[in-house]
């Protein structure tokens, strides 16, 4: 029986890139994560062989990368060599194999997150400034007069 590529989903985060190989009831799982390449192979319950080889867009830290098997898939999380650098694609070549898709359920555009946080922090600082610029609190005697 010929081997075939597993349906694969991927998404990007500031420190890691995630790949999910969608194979239910996998066995004989082999994942080799190298600095610039990932090789995946396994069989499913029906004995179908799956094989994927990906030349990665950028370098990863293979020693700080792992995989996790579940009943439905095998997820690889690979530590980026250069953190906080967005990957526009997972493959080194500017091609999109039919078996590879972006995992839109987990995708998040995190590149602008720092700007949003900075804007919220500045807004909070301005709010604090307005609150503290109101002058001294009223004396207790003034409050007693109002009651």
PDB file of C-alpha atoms in Angstrom:
ATOM      1  CA  UNK A   1       0.000   0.000   0.000  1.00  0.00           C
ATOM      2  CA  UNK A   2       1.423   3.414  -0.988  1.00  0.00           C
ATOM      3  CA  UNK A   3       1.933   6.035   1.637  1.00  0.00           C
ATOM      4  CA  UNK A   4       0.132   9.366   1.490  1.00  0.00           C
ATOM      5  CA  UNK A   5       0.501  12.751   3.199  1.00  0.00           C
ATOM      6  CA  UNK A   6      -1.577  13.383   6.312  1.00  0.00           C
ATOM      7  CA  UNK A   7      -3.923  16.374   6.320  1.00  0.00           C
ATOM      8  CA  UNK A   8      -1.951  19.000   8.212  1.00  0.00           C
ATOM      9  CA  UNK A   9      -2.992  22.239   9.938  1.00  0.00           C
ATOM     10  CA  UNK A  10      -0.578  24.889  11.174  1.00  0.00           C
ATOM     11  CA  UNK A  11      -0.614  28.177  13.067  1.00  0.00           C
ATOM     12  CA  UNK A  12       1.878  30.723  14.316  1.00  0.00           C
ATOM     13  CA  UNK A  13       2.506  32.204  17.759  1.00  0.00           C
ATOM     14  CA  UNK A  14       5.246  34.582  19.004  1.00  0.00           C
ATOM     15  CA  UNK A  15       7.425  31.797  20.453  1.00  0.00           C
ATOM     16  CA  UNK A  16       6.189  28.627  18.736  1.00  0.00           C
ATOM     17  CA  UNK A  17       4.871  27.311  15.442  1.00  0.00           C
ATOM     18  CA  UNK A  18       2.276  24.544  15.726  1.00  0.00           C
ATOM     19  CA  UNK A  19       1.582  21.709  13.274  1.00  0.00           C
ATOM     20  CA  UNK A  20      -1.267  19.247  13.676  1.00  0.00           C
ATOM     21  CA  UNK A  21      -1.237  16.043  11.639  1.00  0.00           C
ATOM     22  CA  UNK A  22      -4.845  14.857  11.460  1.00  0.00           C
ATOM     23  CA  UNK A  23      -4.654  11.072  11.704  1.00  0.00           C
ATOM     24  CA  UNK A  24      -7.143   9.237  13.924  1.00  0.00           C
ATOM     25  CA  UNK A  25      -6.033   6.180  15.892  1.00  0.00           C
ATOM     26  CA  UNK A  26      -2.414   6.633  14.855  1.00  0.00           C
ATOM     27  CA  UNK A  27       0.299   4.111  15.673  1.00  0.00           C
ATOM     28  CA  UNK A  28       3.996   3.716  14.910  1.00  0.00           C
ATOM     29  CA  UNK A  29       4.259   7.509  15.116  1.00  0.00           C
ATOM     30  CA  UNK A  30       7.667   8.937  14.258  1.00  0.00           C
ATOM     31  CA  UNK A  31       8.378  12.643  14.402  1.00  0.00           C
ATOM     32  CA  UNK A  32      11.830  14.016  13.657  1.00  0.00           C
ATOM     33  CA  UNK A  33      12.202  17.742  14.304  1.00  0.00           C
ATOM     34  CA  UNK A  34      15.424  19.175  12.957  1.00  0.00           C
ATOM     35  CA  UNK A  35      16.482  22.822  12.958  1.00  0.00           C
ATOM     36  CA  UNK A  36      15.131  23.457   9.446  1.00  0.00           C
ATOM     37  CA  UNK A  37      13.009  20.388   8.671  1.00  0.00           C
ATOM     38  CA  UNK A  38      10.267  18.194  10.100  1.00  0.00           C
ATOM     39  CA  UNK A  39       9.586  14.582   9.085  1.00  0.00           C
ATOM     40  CA  UNK A  40       6.381  12.843  10.200  1.00  0.00           C
ATOM     41  CA  UNK A  41       5.224   9.289   9.636  1.00  0.00           C
ATOM     42  CA  UNK A  42       2.642   6.932  11.099  1.00  0.00           C
ATOM     43  CA  UNK A  43      -0.071   4.388  10.294  1.00  0.00           C
ATOM     44  CA  UNK A  44      -3.753   4.577  11.098  1.00  0.00           C
ATOM     45  CA  UNK A  45      -5.974   1.746  12.379  1.00  0.00           C
ATOM     46  CA  UNK A  46      -6.601   0.565   8.793  1.00  0.00           C
ATOM     47  CA  UNK A  47      -2.869   0.248   8.149  1.00  0.00           C
ATOM     48  CA  UNK A  48      -2.684   3.262   5.819  1.00  0.00           C
ATOM     49  CA  UNK A  49       0.796   4.795   5.937  1.00  0.00           C
ATOM     50  CA  UNK A  50       1.180   8.571   6.220  1.00  0.00           C
ATOM     51  CA  UNK A  51       4.345  10.524   5.512  1.00  0.00           C
ATOM     52  CA  UNK A  52       4.993  14.270   5.506  1.00  0.00           C
ATOM     53  CA  UNK A  53       8.276  16.075   5.075  1.00  0.00           C
ATOM     54  CA  UNK A  54       8.388  19.841   5.510  1.00  0.00           C
ATOM     55  CA  UNK A  55      11.338  22.135   4.913  1.00  0.00           C
ATOM     56  CA  UNK A  56      10.517  24.859   7.427  1.00  0.00           C
ATOM     57  CA  UNK A  57      10.177  28.542   6.621  1.00  0.00           C
ATOM     58  CA  UNK A  58      12.774  29.477   9.256  1.00  0.00           C
ATOM     59  CA  UNK A  59      14.976  27.811  11.806  1.00  0.00           C
ATOM     60  CA  UNK A  60      13.549  26.241  14.964  1.00  0.00           C
ATOM     61  CA  UNK A  61      15.174  25.070  18.183  1.00  0.00           C
ATOM     62  CA  UNK A  62      14.846  21.310  17.733  1.00  0.00           C
ATOM     63  CA  UNK A  63      15.949  20.638  21.329  1.00  0.00           C
ATOM     64  CA  UNK A  64      13.051  22.718  22.709  1.00  0.00           C
ATOM     65  CA  UNK A  65      10.393  21.323  20.360  1.00  0.00           C
ATOM     66  CA  UNK A  66       7.961  18.512  21.149  1.00  0.00           C
ATOM     67  CA  UNK A  67       5.065  16.480  19.822  1.00  0.00           C
ATOM     68  CA  UNK A  68       1.927  15.180  21.518  1.00  0.00           C
ATOM     69  CA  UNK A  69      -0.244  12.338  20.299  1.00  0.00           C
ATOM     70  CA  UNK A  70      -4.000  12.144  20.909  1.00  0.00           C
ATOM     71  CA  UNK A  71      -6.659   9.787  19.538  1.00  0.00           C
ATOM     72  CA  UNK A  72      -7.417  12.205  16.710  1.00  0.00           C
ATOM     73  CA  UNK A  73      -4.113  13.823  15.800  1.00  0.00           C
ATOM     74  CA  UNK A  74      -0.437  14.417  16.475  1.00  0.00           C
ATOM     75  CA  UNK A  75       0.460  18.000  17.381  1.00  0.00           C
ATOM     76  CA  UNK A  76       4.004  19.325  17.075  1.00  0.00           C
ATOM     77  CA  UNK A  77       5.054  22.558  18.719  1.00  0.00           C
ATOM     78  CA  UNK A  78       8.363  23.901  17.523  1.00  0.00           C
ATOM     79  CA  UNK A  79      10.223  26.668  19.327  1.00  0.00           C
ATOM     80  CA  UNK A  80      11.206  29.451  16.940  1.00  0.00           C
ATOM     81  CA  UNK A  81      14.877  30.343  16.771  1.00  0.00           C
ATOM     82  CA  UNK A  82      13.884  34.004  16.375  1.00  0.00           C
ATOM     83  CA  UNK A  83      10.946  34.690  18.663  1.00  0.00           C
ATOM     84  CA  UNK A  84       8.322  37.356  17.932  1.00  0.00           C
ATOM     85  CA  UNK A  85       8.949  37.095  14.179  1.00  0.00           C
ATOM     86  CA  UNK A  86       5.795  36.126  12.303  1.00  0.00           C
ATOM     87  CA  UNK A  87       5.954  33.315   9.772  1.00  0.00           C
ATOM     88  CA  UNK A  88       3.892  34.067   6.653  1.00  0.00           C
ATOM     89  CA  UNK A  89       3.919  30.336   5.811  1.00  0.00           C
ATOM     90  CA  UNK A  90       5.248  27.084   7.278  1.00  0.00           C
ATOM     91  CA  UNK A  91       7.200  25.921   4.227  1.00  0.00           C
ATOM     92  CA  UNK A  92      10.550  27.252   3.065  1.00  0.00           C
ATOM     93  CA  UNK A  93       9.358  27.131  -0.547  1.00  0.00           C
ATOM     94  CA  UNK A  94       6.601  29.545  -1.484  1.00  0.00           C
ATOM     95  CA  UNK A  95       4.188  26.723  -2.315  1.00  0.00           C
ATOM     96  CA  UNK A  96       1.069  25.386  -0.642  1.00  0.00           C
ATOM     97  CA  UNK A  97       0.663  21.624  -0.844  1.00  0.00           C
ATOM     98  CA  UNK A  98      -2.963  20.404  -1.078  1.00  0.00           C
ATOM     99  CA  UNK A  99      -2.622  18.592   2.270  1.00  0.00           C
ATOM    100  CA  UNK A 100      -1.495  21.719   4.194  1.00  0.00           C
ATOM    101  CA  UNK A 101      -3.871  24.375   5.567  1.00  0.00           C
ATOM    102  CA  UNK A 102      -3.862  27.209   8.074  1.00  0.00           C
ATOM    103  CA  UNK A 103      -5.641  26.291  11.318  1.00  0.00           C
ATOM    104  CA  UNK A 104      -8.028  29.244  11.434  1.00  0.00           C
ATOM    105  CA  UNK A 105      -9.613  27.982  14.676  1.00  0.00           C
ATOM    106  CA  UNK A 106      -6.307  28.650  16.440  1.00  0.00           C
ATOM    107  CA  UNK A 107      -4.895  31.421  14.260  1.00  0.00           C
ATOM    108  CA  UNK A 108      -4.454  34.813  15.892  1.00  0.00           C
ATOM    109  CA  UNK A 109      -2.857  37.875  14.390  1.00  0.00           C
ATOM    110  CA  UNK A 110      -0.475  38.538  17.253  1.00  0.00           C
ATOM    111  CA  UNK A 111       1.891  40.932  15.474  1.00  0.00           C
ATOM    112  CA  UNK A 112      -0.065  44.034  16.539  1.00  0.00           C
ATOM    113  CA  UNK A 113      -0.645  42.848  20.108  1.00  0.00           C
ATOM    114  CA  UNK A 114       2.191  44.960  21.547  1.00  0.00           C
ATOM    115  CA  UNK A 115       0.791  48.119  19.979  1.00  0.00           C
ATOM    116  CA  UNK A 116      -2.679  47.388  21.360  1.00  0.00           C
ATOM    117  CA  UNK A 117      -1.228  46.748  24.835  1.00  0.00           C
ATOM    118  CA  UNK A 118       0.830  49.951  24.664  1.00  0.00           C
ATOM    119  CA  UNK A 119      -2.252  51.971  23.634  1.00  0.00           C
ATOM    120  CA  UNK A 120      -4.282  50.478  26.496  1.00  0.00           C
ATOM    121  CA  UNK A 121      -1.478  51.255  28.947  1.00  0.00           C
ATOM    122  CA  UNK A 122      -1.262  54.869  27.730  1.00  0.00           C
ATOM    123  CA  UNK A 123      -5.042  55.222  28.016  1.00  0.00           C
ATOM    124  CA  UNK A 124      -4.907  53.847  31.562  1.00  0.00           C
ATOM    125  CA  UNK A 125      -2.071  56.237  32.456  1.00  0.00           C
ATOM    126  CA  UNK A 126      -4.102  59.190  31.120  1.00  0.00           C
ATOM    127  CA  UNK A 127      -7.113  58.062  33.139  1.00  0.00           C
ATOM    128  CA  UNK A 128      -4.982  57.850  36.291  1.00  0.00           C
ATOM    129  CA  UNK A 129      -3.625  61.310  35.603  1.00  0.00           C
ATOM    130  CA  UNK A 130      -7.149  62.739  35.351  1.00  0.00           C
ATOM    131  CA  UNK A 131      -8.140  61.082  38.611  1.00  0.00           C
ATOM    132  CA  UNK A 132      -5.066  62.309  40.502  1.00  0.00           C
ATOM    133  CA  UNK A 133      -5.189  65.868  39.085  1.00  0.00           C
ATOM    134  CA  UNK A 134      -8.477  66.700  40.849  1.00  0.00           C
ATOM    135  CA  UNK A 135      -6.734  68.331  43.768  1.00  0.00           C
ATOM    136  CA  UNK A 136      -6.612  67.294  47.403  1.00  0.00           C
ATOM    137  CA  UNK A 137      -9.531  65.369  48.869  1.00  0.00           C
ATOM    138  CA  UNK A 138     -12.062  67.409  50.822  1.00  0.00           C
ATOM    139  CA  UNK A 139     -11.363  67.896  54.494  1.00  0.00           C
ATOM    140  CA  UNK A 140     -13.504  65.917  56.907  1.00  0.00           C
ATOM    141  CA  UNK A 141     -15.002  69.172  58.244  1.00  0.00           C
ATOM    142  CA  UNK A 142     -16.361  69.996  54.752  1.00  0.00           C
ATOM    143  CA  UNK A 143     -18.053  66.616  54.537  1.00  0.00           C
ATOM    144  CA  UNK A 144     -19.651  67.039  57.978  1.00  0.00           C
ATOM    145  CA  UNK A 145     -21.167  70.398  56.858  1.00  0.00           C
ATOM    146  CA  UNK A 146     -22.886  68.714  53.891  1.00  0.00           C
ATOM    147  CA  UNK A 147     -24.500  66.081  56.113  1.00  0.00           C
TER     148      UNK A 147
END
